[in-house]
XYZ file of C-alpha atoms in Angstrom:
317
model
C -157.990 195.661 -144.774
C -160.071 198.141 -142.766
C -163.079 197.315 -140.591
C -165.408 198.694 -143.270
C -163.956 196.282 -145.830
C -164.007 193.250 -143.532
C -165.002 190.182 -145.517
C -168.297 189.032 -144.012
C -168.044 185.609 -145.615
C -164.570 185.167 -144.154
C -165.861 186.222 -140.736
C -168.684 183.686 -141.010
C -166.306 180.913 -142.032
C -163.828 181.718 -139.271
C -166.432 181.972 -136.531
C -168.136 178.787 -137.749
C -164.893 176.796 -137.583
C -164.184 177.854 -134.005
C -167.845 177.234 -133.107
C -167.512 173.657 -134.375
C -164.302 173.183 -132.383
C -166.080 174.577 -129.335
C -168.658 171.789 -129.633
C -166.030 169.031 -129.727
C -166.511 168.075 -126.034
C -170.177 167.274 -126.762
C -169.174 165.181 -129.791
C -166.566 163.306 -127.776
C -168.870 162.726 -124.796
C -171.478 161.304 -127.197
C -168.989 158.581 -128.148
C -169.006 156.996 -124.689
C -168.532 154.223 -123.680
C -165.602 154.312 -126.134
C -162.303 155.077 -124.416
C -159.885 157.838 -125.337
C -157.482 155.550 -127.225
C -160.199 154.068 -129.429
C -161.684 157.493 -130.186
C -158.336 159.033 -131.107
C -157.372 156.060 -133.283
C -160.609 156.165 -135.240
C -160.380 159.943 -135.500
C -156.985 159.616 -137.186
C -158.165 156.886 -139.572
C -161.444 158.629 -140.362
C -159.681 161.961 -140.944
C -157.277 160.293 -143.355
C -160.143 158.734 -145.328
C -161.931 162.091 -145.585
C -158.735 163.911 -146.579
C -157.872 161.344 -149.244
C -161.383 161.655 -150.681
C -161.104 165.442 -150.859
C -157.616 165.259 -152.359
C -158.938 162.869 -155.008
C -161.846 165.189 -155.866
C -159.679 168.308 -156.191
C -156.827 166.326 -157.784
C -154.336 167.434 -155.197
C -152.033 164.404 -155.406
C -149.171 166.455 -156.844
C -149.132 168.655 -153.742
C -149.156 165.629 -151.457
C -146.307 163.954 -153.351
C -144.209 167.133 -153.403
C -144.441 167.241 -149.613
C -143.634 163.536 -149.241
C -140.508 163.948 -151.386
C -139.239 166.860 -149.275
C -137.238 165.197 -146.486
C -136.935 168.351 -144.367
C -140.660 169.030 -144.465
C -141.478 165.383 -143.764
C -139.287 165.311 -140.656
C -141.151 168.329 -139.331
C -144.538 166.864 -140.225
C -143.685 163.616 -138.417
C -142.962 165.664 -135.297
C -146.154 167.687 -135.818
C -148.156 164.492 -136.311
C -146.948 162.995 -133.034
C -147.596 166.245 -131.154
C -151.158 166.610 -132.431
C -151.809 162.924 -131.667
C -150.810 163.601 -128.059
C -153.008 166.699 -128.085
C -156.011 164.768 -129.388
C -155.479 161.950 -126.916
C -155.231 164.193 -123.868
C -158.221 166.272 -124.971
C -160.426 163.193 -125.427
C -159.169 161.728 -122.143
C -160.119 164.961 -120.385
C -163.634 164.865 -121.827
C -164.326 161.204 -120.996
C -162.993 161.716 -117.449
C -165.124 164.826 -116.818
C -162.328 167.418 -116.988
C -163.637 169.611 -119.791
C -162.704 172.830 -117.977
C -159.071 171.726 -118.093
C -159.214 171.588 -121.907
C -160.589 175.116 -121.971
C -157.742 176.337 -119.784
C -155.204 174.610 -122.029
C -156.373 176.416 -125.152
C -156.629 179.713 -123.287
C -152.989 179.349 -122.253
C -151.879 178.473 -125.785
C -151.539 182.066 -127.170
C -149.380 182.962 -124.172
C -147.225 179.892 -124.723
C -146.853 180.844 -128.396
C -145.252 184.108 -127.316
C -142.906 182.230 -124.974
C -141.901 179.830 -127.766
C -141.040 182.809 -129.937
C -138.628 183.976 -127.260
C -137.023 180.540 -126.814
C -136.730 179.442 -130.453
C -136.798 182.691 -132.442
C -134.995 184.873 -129.880
C -137.789 187.433 -129.981
C -137.753 190.160 -127.368
C -140.707 190.408 -125.013
C -142.521 193.714 -124.873
C -143.702 195.094 -121.554
C -147.306 193.947 -121.850
C -146.174 190.488 -122.934
C -144.011 190.166 -119.831
C -146.911 191.218 -117.627
C -149.313 188.844 -119.409
C -147.009 185.839 -119.035
C -146.424 186.740 -115.378
C -150.166 186.910 -114.710
C -150.642 183.566 -116.479
C -147.913 182.008 -114.338
C -149.682 183.219 -111.193
C -152.917 181.718 -112.568
C -151.249 178.328 -113.007
C -149.974 178.481 -109.416
C -153.449 179.354 -108.114
C -155.015 176.488 -110.067
C -152.280 174.081 -108.989
C -152.969 174.880 -105.334
C -156.726 174.533 -105.845
C -156.395 171.199 -107.699
C -153.767 169.792 -105.380
C -151.193 169.534 -108.170
C -150.166 171.009 -111.500
C -153.023 171.219 -114.038
C -151.158 168.734 -116.235
C -153.977 168.288 -118.744
C -154.067 172.013 -119.477
C -150.278 172.286 -119.639
C -149.891 169.261 -121.941
C -152.629 170.563 -124.240
C -151.077 174.026 -124.395
C -147.522 172.738 -124.851
C -148.318 170.082 -127.459
C -150.488 172.409 -129.500
C -148.086 175.328 -129.094
C -145.180 173.241 -130.430
C -147.433 171.825 -133.158
C -148.394 175.342 -134.243
C -144.759 176.424 -134.152
C -143.765 173.588 -136.490
C -146.710 174.177 -138.818
C -145.838 177.870 -139.022
C -142.321 176.918 -140.143
C -143.640 174.820 -143.057
C -146.769 176.842 -143.750
C -145.352 178.366 -146.934
C -144.820 174.878 -148.369
C -147.782 172.911 -147.017
C -151.443 173.935 -147.227
C -153.898 172.882 -144.526
C -155.488 169.950 -146.378
C -152.188 168.500 -147.590
C -150.694 168.867 -144.119
C -153.591 167.080 -142.436
C -153.499 164.329 -145.079
C -149.805 163.628 -144.519
C -150.068 163.910 -140.717
C -152.941 161.434 -140.468
C -151.163 159.070 -142.882
C -148.182 159.127 -140.513
C -150.517 158.301 -137.623
C -152.172 155.396 -139.467
C -149.796 152.579 -138.342
C -149.969 153.757 -134.733
C -153.772 153.993 -134.914
C -154.030 150.429 -136.247
C -151.775 149.111 -133.464
C -153.841 150.971 -130.867
C -157.095 149.491 -132.194
C -155.600 145.989 -132.102
C -154.549 146.539 -128.476
C -158.003 147.894 -127.585
C -159.655 144.848 -129.186
C -157.314 142.425 -127.415
C -158.115 144.096 -124.096
C -161.819 143.600 -124.765
C -162.523 147.346 -124.762
C -163.601 147.730 -128.400
C -166.953 149.475 -128.771
C -167.210 149.672 -132.572
C -169.849 147.149 -133.723
C -170.184 146.006 -130.114
C -173.583 145.620 -128.501
C -175.037 144.973 -125.085
C -174.088 148.171 -123.209
C -175.887 151.529 -122.960
C -174.754 153.885 -125.693
C -173.755 151.168 -128.144
C -175.537 150.663 -131.429
C -175.626 151.785 -135.040
C -175.584 155.489 -134.163
C -172.507 154.985 -131.989
C -170.759 153.196 -134.857
C -171.641 155.983 -137.307
C -170.438 158.669 -134.889
C -167.170 156.853 -134.169
C -166.402 156.219 -137.843
C -167.380 159.786 -138.741
C -165.070 161.644 -136.361
C -162.855 162.612 -139.291
C -165.659 164.609 -140.892
C -165.646 166.999 -137.920
C -161.887 167.394 -138.059
C -161.477 167.828 -141.799
C -164.722 169.778 -142.209
C -163.839 172.335 -139.551
C -160.327 172.656 -140.964
C -161.578 173.406 -144.476
C -164.023 176.013 -143.173
C -161.245 177.542 -141.077
C -158.888 177.703 -144.064
C -161.557 179.445 -146.133
C -161.979 182.059 -143.406
C -158.267 182.504 -142.683
C -157.604 183.458 -146.305
C -160.136 186.288 -146.086
C -159.449 187.724 -142.612
C -156.627 189.859 -141.195
C -154.593 188.300 -138.390
C -155.979 190.584 -135.691
C -159.542 189.395 -136.362
C -158.463 185.745 -136.531
C -156.627 186.266 -133.260
C -159.842 187.319 -131.553
C -161.882 184.505 -133.082
C -159.569 181.860 -131.607
C -161.023 182.550 -128.150
C -164.475 181.354 -129.259
C -163.659 177.645 -128.866
C -162.176 177.695 -125.324
C -164.916 180.087 -124.170
C -167.576 177.699 -125.432
C -165.729 174.778 -123.858
C -165.586 176.584 -120.528
C -169.311 177.358 -120.700
C -170.053 173.714 -121.506
C -167.924 172.558 -118.578
C -169.893 174.745 -116.149
C -173.441 174.621 -117.479
C -173.627 171.444 -119.602
C -171.270 168.983 -117.909
C -171.812 170.601 -114.479
C -168.185 170.307 -113.418
C -167.339 171.732 -109.980
C -165.998 175.308 -110.131
C -164.925 176.420 -106.652
C -163.991 180.047 -106.037
C -160.258 179.411 -106.356
C -160.731 177.873 -109.794
C -162.806 180.870 -110.913
C -159.978 183.083 -109.654
C -157.428 181.125 -111.700
C -159.496 181.430 -114.866
C -160.055 185.138 -114.172
C -156.288 185.672 -114.054
C -155.896 183.812 -117.354
C -158.561 186.042 -118.930
C -156.705 189.132 -117.692
C -153.512 187.791 -119.264
C -155.335 187.191 -122.546
C -156.689 190.738 -122.582
C -153.162 192.067 -122.071
C -151.644 189.882 -124.786
C -154.446 190.784 -127.211
C -154.013 194.519 -126.611
C -150.259 194.150 -127.122
C -150.835 192.187 -130.322
C -153.156 194.856 -131.743
C -150.667 197.585 -130.877
C -147.806 195.724 -132.525
C -149.737 195.007 -135.692
C -150.953 198.583 -135.978
C -147.295 199.557 -136.449
C -146.830 197.074 -139.279
C -148.238 198.084 -142.649
C -148.486 194.488 -143.882
C -150.434 192.377 -141.337
C -148.676 189.266 -142.622
C -145.396 190.684 -141.386
C -146.562 190.830 -137.777
C -144.510 188.732 -135.432
C -145.430 186.007 -132.938
C -148.954 184.924 -132.152
C -149.759 183.228 -135.456
C -153.230 181.726 -135.375
C -153.504 178.082 -136.291
C -156.286 175.550 -136.178
C -156.913 173.159 -133.266
C -157.350 170.191 -135.519
C-alpha cells in the first residue's frame, strides 16, 4: 500500500481509537470517589456484558467456543487476562492518585520494551539504531528515577505488563480475533472482579448506588457501569482501522494516546513537571524517534509489510 492509496477510512478509525484511549484519564478521573479496585472490577464486568451482546448480535458464539476448547490458546489467554488486569489496575491507580504523567511514560516505553522482548523470547538480533534507542531509554529511566527519588514503578509495570500482554496476543493472533479475545479475557476476570467488589463492599468503600458524598449520584452509577463501552467500543474501532492500514502507519498512530495523556497530565491535571522530568521525557522521545526510523527502514526492505519483524502494534485495551 503506497501513501497515495492510504485508506482514509482506516486512518480515521485508527486515529479515533487512539484518541479515545488518550482520553481515558479524564474518564477515570470522572469516576471519583470510586477507588481503583472498584473501577477495574466494574470495567471487567461491563466489558464482558458489552462483548457478549456484540457476540450475540453477530452470532460469533462458534468462534468463542473454538477458542475455549483450545487448551493451548486458553492457557495463553489466562496469562494475558491477568496481565491486562494488572495493567488496568495500575493505570487507574495512577490516575486516581494524580500520576497521569507516569501512565504516559509507561506507554511511551512500551514499543522499546517490545523490541527487548523480541530479543529475549524470539532471539532476534538488535540492529544498531535499536541498541542506541534502548540505551537512550535506559538513561531516561535513570534520570527519572533520580528525579522521583526511586524507580518510576508505575511506568515500568505498565510497560512490562502491556508488553508481555501484547507478546502473548501476537502469538495467538492468527487464532483469536480482537472481539473474541476480549470476550474470553473478561470472562476469565469475572470471578476475580466479583470477589474484588465483595471485598470493596465489606470495607465500606463501594460507591455504586451510594449517596451522600460529592461526585456520587445517578451519573456516577451510569459512568461506572458503562466503562465497558469505552473499552469494547475503542477496540472495535481500532480493529476496523488495523485491517485497513499498513503497520508503519499504525506504528505512528500508537503514539497519539500517550502524547494526549502527557498533555493532559501537564495542562489538565496540572501535575508538577520539574526540569529533570522534562529531560527524562525528552530522552524517551529521542529513543522513540530512533526506534521509529529503524522500524521504517526495516519494513522498507520487506515487500510484504505483514512479514516485518518486532514492533507489532496492539491495542491498549
